[in-house]
Amino acid sequence: MCAIVGVINSKDAAKTAYYALFAMQHRGQEASGISACDENGKIRTIKDRGLVTEVFGKDSFDVLKGDMAIGHNRYATAGSDSLLDAQPVTANYALGSISVVHNGNFVNKDEVRDALIEEGAIFGSNMDTENIVHLIAQHKSKSLKERIIYALSKVLGAYCLLIQSRHKTFAIRDRYGVRPLSLGRLKDGGYIVASETCAFDLVEAEFIRDINPGEMVIFERGSNEIRSEQIFTPDPRICAFEYIYFARPDSVIEGKNVYEIRQNMGRVLAQKSKIEADFVIPVPDSGVAAALGYAKQSGLPFEAAIVRNHYVGRTFIEPTQELRNLKVKLKLNPMSSVLKGKSVVVVDDSIVRGTTSKKIVELLRHAGVNKVHFRVACPELKFPERYGIDTPSFAELISANKNVEQVREYIGADSLEFLSIDELKTALGNERNYSLVSFDGDYFIK
Ligand code: AMP
């Protein structure tokens, strides 16, 4: 996943970038970094493994001076979780210094990297983002813009990119607009570009608009003018999973509030079948909005009967299966005083490997629940995502290997229902196309 932010023409740009990254911590917890560019065009970078608050301290901002900055929170979808793979990626090349941040995934990264190595390039990381820097350096044009367009003509994939040079910042979104990227205005007149609008709320920036699929926006130091170029023909397909799971509920993506869309998903789920139950409970926090929508639609009461320990990270972050199990137990505690002897509808946003849902059903039974009706606010995940979401291989995706009845049996629920793809589209709003690759296997970026 990852979060990116760019701040242009604003005093203490790095501090604003820091707060924006703080607001977008949910998009990546492995590493964080900021590159600031001062008035003399000197770029300084601080990056490390860890959360935003762990990577930056008070002293960081004595170093990160300047009115331009870009930043990144990392969630490894390509490369590894080593420090070498933290962003921004900075480099010196024929026209000066640049730093780059990237959210997304290049599907032809290995071919591009192999070709670059063949031609003599030396790589300092495992990241697909480094390909972009090499391609920019390789081209002979005197214009950075032309070099960037050349680099992008060589790569295929889903990307939102911010590229900062001595005097300019380029914001680019791939032609499908798979990942979100929005533009806002800061109170001091500067601009901010961020993966999610929840970052604007924190720094009191005013939302202007989303960067369009296939668009390049160019910001220049000292200028209020922004230039926009449609560098690729747009074919919008925002990733449905941004609405289902990834984005913060208070973000607005492509004009749609994530919280409301999640409630719609719950409403549509409730319309599928009528369940006799005492109440609806969410899997916190990912299932809260959908469970609320379910409760409103079904007329069943809503109970926050599973309590979450907020000081444990998301269950996916740990790499080994053994720890993942432990983390579910550490994270969620069903209240038996509320649940004992009851029939409940449990709503979560998704089932990926089935680890979380199986544990939750187990915990609910242990708390004395009578009947567990598990409802999932998205379709069955049958295909690995390749456009920037960390979903596992076919072998690990439970719905790629088991039908609904078999999954129900595996997780131990009394009943189980998913949204169908059409129902998901209804909840999202049918007026536009979405990237639904996890559900329908349509790998449209080839
Ligand atoms: P699993 O336990 O493997 O079935 O994963 C499902 C749980 O992980 C759900 O509670 C989701 O909220 C959450 N989840 C879904 N997709 C992702 C993802 N790409 N990264 C991290 N967590 C996820």
PDB file of C-alpha atoms in Angstrom, residues 81-216:
ATOM      1  CA  ASP A  81      11.252  -4.452   4.769  1.00  0.00           C
ATOM      2  CA  SER A  82      14.930  -3.532   5.135  1.00  0.00           C
ATOM      3  CA  LEU A  83      16.035   0.063   5.632  1.00  0.00           C
ATOM      4  CA  LEU A  84      17.391   0.042   2.091  1.00  0.00           C
ATOM      5  CA  ASP A  85      13.824  -0.166   0.882  1.00  0.00           C
ATOM      6  CA  ALA A  86      12.564   2.841   2.808  1.00  0.00           C
ATOM      7  CA  GLN A  87      11.553   5.875   0.733  1.00  0.00           C
ATOM      8  CA  PRO A  88      12.071   8.615  -0.473  1.00  0.00           C
ATOM      9  CA  VAL A  89      14.623   7.322  -2.960  1.00  0.00           C
ATOM     10  CA  THR A  90      17.151  10.091  -3.544  1.00  0.00           C
ATOM     11  CA  ALA A  91      19.792  10.313  -6.253  1.00  0.00           C
ATOM     12  CA  ASN A  92      22.120  12.644  -8.080  1.00  0.00           C
ATOM     13  CA  TYR A  93      22.034  12.564 -11.853  1.00  0.00           C
ATOM     14  CA  ALA A  94      23.062  14.779 -14.776  1.00  0.00           C
ATOM     15  CA  LEU A  95      20.545  17.554 -13.986  1.00  0.00           C
ATOM     16  CA  GLY A  96      21.025  17.622 -10.198  1.00  0.00           C
ATOM     17  CA  SER A  97      19.338  15.891  -7.252  1.00  0.00           C
ATOM     18  CA  ILE A  98      15.932  14.276  -7.128  1.00  0.00           C
ATOM     19  CA  SER A  99      13.890  12.369  -4.614  1.00  0.00           C
ATOM     20  CA  VAL A 100      11.011  10.081  -5.409  1.00  0.00           C
ATOM     21  CA  VAL A 101       8.139   8.522  -3.473  1.00  0.00           C
ATOM     22  CA  HIS A 102       5.794   5.908  -4.853  1.00  0.00           C
ATOM     23  CA  ASN A 103       2.533   4.253  -3.911  1.00  0.00           C
ATOM     24  CA  GLY A 104       1.614   1.296  -6.074  1.00  0.00           C
ATOM     25  CA  ASN A 105       3.339  -1.522  -7.857  1.00  0.00           C
ATOM     26  CA  PHE A 106       5.054  -1.849 -11.230  1.00  0.00           C
ATOM     27  CA  VAL A 107       4.060  -5.138 -12.810  1.00  0.00           C
ATOM     28  CA  ASN A 108       7.036  -5.263 -15.231  1.00  0.00           C
ATOM     29  CA  LYS A 109       9.576  -4.303 -12.565  1.00  0.00           C
ATOM     30  CA  ASP A 110      11.768  -7.390 -13.040  1.00  0.00           C
ATOM     31  CA  GLU A 111      12.068  -6.978 -16.810  1.00  0.00           C
ATOM     32  CA  VAL A 112      12.900  -3.272 -16.444  1.00  0.00           C
ATOM     33  CA  ARG A 113      15.410  -3.935 -13.686  1.00  0.00           C
ATOM     34  CA  ASP A 114      17.102  -6.770 -15.589  1.00  0.00           C
ATOM     35  CA  ALA A 115      17.396  -4.582 -18.692  1.00  0.00           C
ATOM     36  CA  LEU A 116      18.870  -1.732 -16.638  1.00  0.00           C
ATOM     37  CA  ILE A 117      21.380  -4.050 -14.963  1.00  0.00           C
ATOM     38  CA  GLU A 118      22.312  -5.436 -18.374  1.00  0.00           C
ATOM     39  CA  GLU A 119      23.140  -1.866 -19.401  1.00  0.00           C
ATOM     40  CA  GLY A 120      25.333  -1.352 -16.365  1.00  0.00           C
ATOM     41  CA  ALA A 121      23.004   0.089 -13.711  1.00  0.00           C
ATOM     42  CA  ILE A 122      23.855  -0.665 -10.077  1.00  0.00           C
ATOM     43  CA  PHE A 123      20.893  -0.992  -7.715  1.00  0.00           C
ATOM     44  CA  GLY A 124      21.003   0.021  -4.078  1.00  0.00           C
ATOM     45  CA  SER A 125      17.667  -1.469  -3.049  1.00  0.00           C
ATOM     46  CA  ASN A 126      15.092  -4.095  -3.955  1.00  0.00           C
ATOM     47  CA  MET A 127      12.416  -1.509  -4.692  1.00  0.00           C
ATOM     48  CA  ASP A 128      10.628  -1.150  -7.999  1.00  0.00           C
ATOM     49  CA  THR A 129      10.696   2.620  -7.372  1.00  0.00           C
ATOM     50  CA  GLU A 130      14.431   2.658  -8.024  1.00  0.00           C
ATOM     51  CA  ASN A 131      13.752   1.695 -11.653  1.00  0.00           C
ATOM     52  CA  ILE A 132      12.158   5.108 -12.151  1.00  0.00           C
ATOM     53  CA  VAL A 133      15.245   6.906 -10.865  1.00  0.00           C
ATOM     54  CA  HIS A 134      17.512   4.907 -13.198  1.00  0.00           C
ATOM     55  CA  LEU A 135      15.291   5.510 -16.195  1.00  0.00           C
ATOM     56  CA  ILE A 136      15.239   9.253 -15.456  1.00  0.00           C
ATOM     57  CA  ALA A 137      19.035   9.279 -15.171  1.00  0.00           C
ATOM     58  CA  GLN A 138      19.474   7.295 -18.366  1.00  0.00           C
ATOM     59  CA  HIS A 139      17.544   9.615 -20.673  1.00  0.00           C
ATOM     60  CA  LYS A 140      19.549  12.429 -22.259  1.00  0.00           C
ATOM     61  CA  SER A 141      16.996  15.269 -22.341  1.00  0.00           C
ATOM     62  CA  LYS A 142      17.739  18.586 -20.620  1.00  0.00           C
ATOM     63  CA  SER A 143      14.160  18.587 -19.307  1.00  0.00           C
ATOM     64  CA  LEU A 144      13.296  16.581 -16.199  1.00  0.00           C
ATOM     65  CA  LYS A 145       9.676  16.485 -17.331  1.00  0.00           C
ATOM     66  CA  GLU A 146      10.662  14.777 -20.584  1.00  0.00           C
ATOM     67  CA  ARG A 147      12.856  12.345 -18.691  1.00  0.00           C
ATOM     68  CA  ILE A 148       9.985  11.466 -16.357  1.00  0.00           C
ATOM     69  CA  ILE A 149       7.625  10.894 -19.283  1.00  0.00           C
ATOM     70  CA  TYR A 150      10.268   8.667 -20.875  1.00  0.00           C
ATOM     71  CA  ALA A 151      10.656   6.700 -17.622  1.00  0.00           C
ATOM     72  CA  LEU A 152       6.898   6.242 -17.324  1.00  0.00           C
ATOM     73  CA  SER A 153       6.663   5.027 -20.922  1.00  0.00           C
ATOM     74  CA  LYS A 154       8.891   2.106 -19.889  1.00  0.00           C
ATOM     75  CA  VAL A 155       6.948   0.995 -16.819  1.00  0.00           C
ATOM     76  CA  LEU A 156       3.616  -0.720 -16.456  1.00  0.00           C
ATOM     77  CA  GLY A 157       1.596  -0.757 -13.323  1.00  0.00           C
ATOM     78  CA  ALA A 158      -0.336   1.122 -10.720  1.00  0.00           C
ATOM     79  CA  TYR A 159       1.397   4.153  -9.359  1.00  0.00           C
ATOM     80  CA  CYS A 160       1.051   7.482  -7.691  1.00  0.00           C
ATOM     81  CA  LEU A 161       4.410   9.220  -7.798  1.00  0.00           C
ATOM     82  CA  LEU A 162       5.865  12.405  -6.394  1.00  0.00           C
ATOM     83  CA  ILE A 163       9.190  13.487  -7.827  1.00  0.00           C
ATOM     84  CA  GLN A 164      10.959  16.423  -6.207  1.00  0.00           C
ATOM     85  CA  SER A 165      13.837  18.274  -7.836  1.00  0.00           C
ATOM     86  CA  ARG A 166      15.631  21.473  -6.791  1.00  0.00           C
ATOM     87  CA  HIS A 167      12.772  23.739  -7.808  1.00  0.00           C
ATOM     88  CA  LYS A 168       9.864  21.576  -8.831  1.00  0.00           C
ATOM     89  CA  THR A 169       7.614  18.801  -7.657  1.00  0.00           C
ATOM     90  CA  PHE A 170       5.850  16.512 -10.112  1.00  0.00           C
ATOM     91  CA  ALA A 171       2.734  14.614  -9.021  1.00  0.00           C
ATOM     92  CA  ILE A 172       1.653  11.782 -11.308  1.00  0.00           C
ATOM     93  CA  ARG A 173      -1.126   9.229 -11.210  1.00  0.00           C
ATOM     94  CA  ASP A 174      -1.235   6.225 -13.560  1.00  0.00           C
ATOM     95  CA  ARG A 175      -3.845   6.222 -16.321  1.00  0.00           C
ATOM     96  CA  TYR A 176      -6.146   3.899 -14.358  1.00  0.00           C
ATOM     97  CA  GLY A 177      -5.942   5.916 -11.147  1.00  0.00           C
ATOM     98  CA  VAL A 178      -5.756   2.667  -9.192  1.00  0.00           C
ATOM     99  CA  ARG A 179      -4.405   4.367  -6.055  1.00  0.00           C
ATOM    100  CA  PRO A 180      -5.871   7.629  -4.749  1.00  0.00           C
ATOM    101  CA  LEU A 181      -4.084  10.992  -4.850  1.00  0.00           C
ATOM    102  CA  SER A 182      -5.610  14.330  -3.916  1.00  0.00           C
ATOM    103  CA  LEU A 183      -4.590  17.965  -4.167  1.00  0.00           C
ATOM    104  CA  GLY A 184      -5.181  20.535  -1.436  1.00  0.00           C
ATOM    105  CA  ARG A 185      -4.290  24.091  -0.464  1.00  0.00           C
ATOM    106  CA  LEU A 186      -2.622  24.956   2.824  1.00  0.00           C
ATOM    107  CA  LYS A 187      -3.577  27.982   4.902  1.00  0.00           C
ATOM    108  CA  ASP A 188      -0.338  29.790   4.011  1.00  0.00           C
ATOM    109  CA  GLY A 189      -1.100  29.427   0.303  1.00  0.00           C
ATOM    110  CA  GLY A 190       1.154  26.413  -0.288  1.00  0.00           C
ATOM    111  CA  TYR A 191      -0.004  23.207  -1.924  1.00  0.00           C
ATOM    112  CA  ILE A 192      -0.273  19.699  -0.540  1.00  0.00           C
ATOM    113  CA  VAL A 193      -0.688  16.431  -2.423  1.00  0.00           C
ATOM    114  CA  ALA A 194      -1.555  13.331  -0.401  1.00  0.00           C
ATOM    115  CA  SER A 195      -2.783   9.763  -0.815  1.00  0.00           C
ATOM    116  CA  GLU A 196      -5.798  10.454   1.383  1.00  0.00           C
ATOM    117  CA  THR A 197      -7.825  13.500   2.313  1.00  0.00           C
ATOM    118  CA  CYS A 198      -7.704  12.598   6.035  1.00  0.00           C
ATOM    119  CA  ALA A 199      -4.200  14.146   5.872  1.00  0.00           C
ATOM    120  CA  PHE A 200      -5.734  17.464   4.748  1.00  0.00           C
ATOM    121  CA  ASP A 201      -8.073  17.503   7.730  1.00  0.00           C
ATOM    122  CA  LEU A 202      -5.196  17.248  10.171  1.00  0.00           C
ATOM    123  CA  VAL A 203      -3.114  20.048   8.622  1.00  0.00           C
ATOM    124  CA  GLU A 204      -6.226  22.143   7.908  1.00  0.00           C
ATOM    125  CA  ALA A 205      -5.717  22.101   4.170  1.00  0.00           C
ATOM    126  CA  GLU A 206      -8.605  22.730   1.840  1.00  0.00           C
ATOM    127  CA  PHE A 207      -9.364  19.947  -0.621  1.00  0.00           C
ATOM    128  CA  ILE A 208      -9.135  21.219  -4.204  1.00  0.00           C
ATOM    129  CA  ARG A 209      -9.565  18.114  -6.335  1.00  0.00           C
ATOM    130  CA  ASP A 210      -8.215  14.639  -7.026  1.00  0.00           C
ATOM    131  CA  ILE A 211      -5.243  14.308  -9.354  1.00  0.00           C
ATOM    132  CA  ASN A 212      -6.763  12.749 -12.483  1.00  0.00           C
ATOM    133  CA  PRO A 213      -5.809   9.332 -13.798  1.00  0.00           C
ATOM    134  CA  GLY A 214      -3.013   9.841 -16.348  1.00  0.00           C
ATOM    135  CA  GLU A 215      -2.354  13.408 -15.181  1.00  0.00           C
ATOM    136  CA  MET A 216       0.942  15.054 -14.316  1.00  0.00           C
TER     137      MET A 216
END
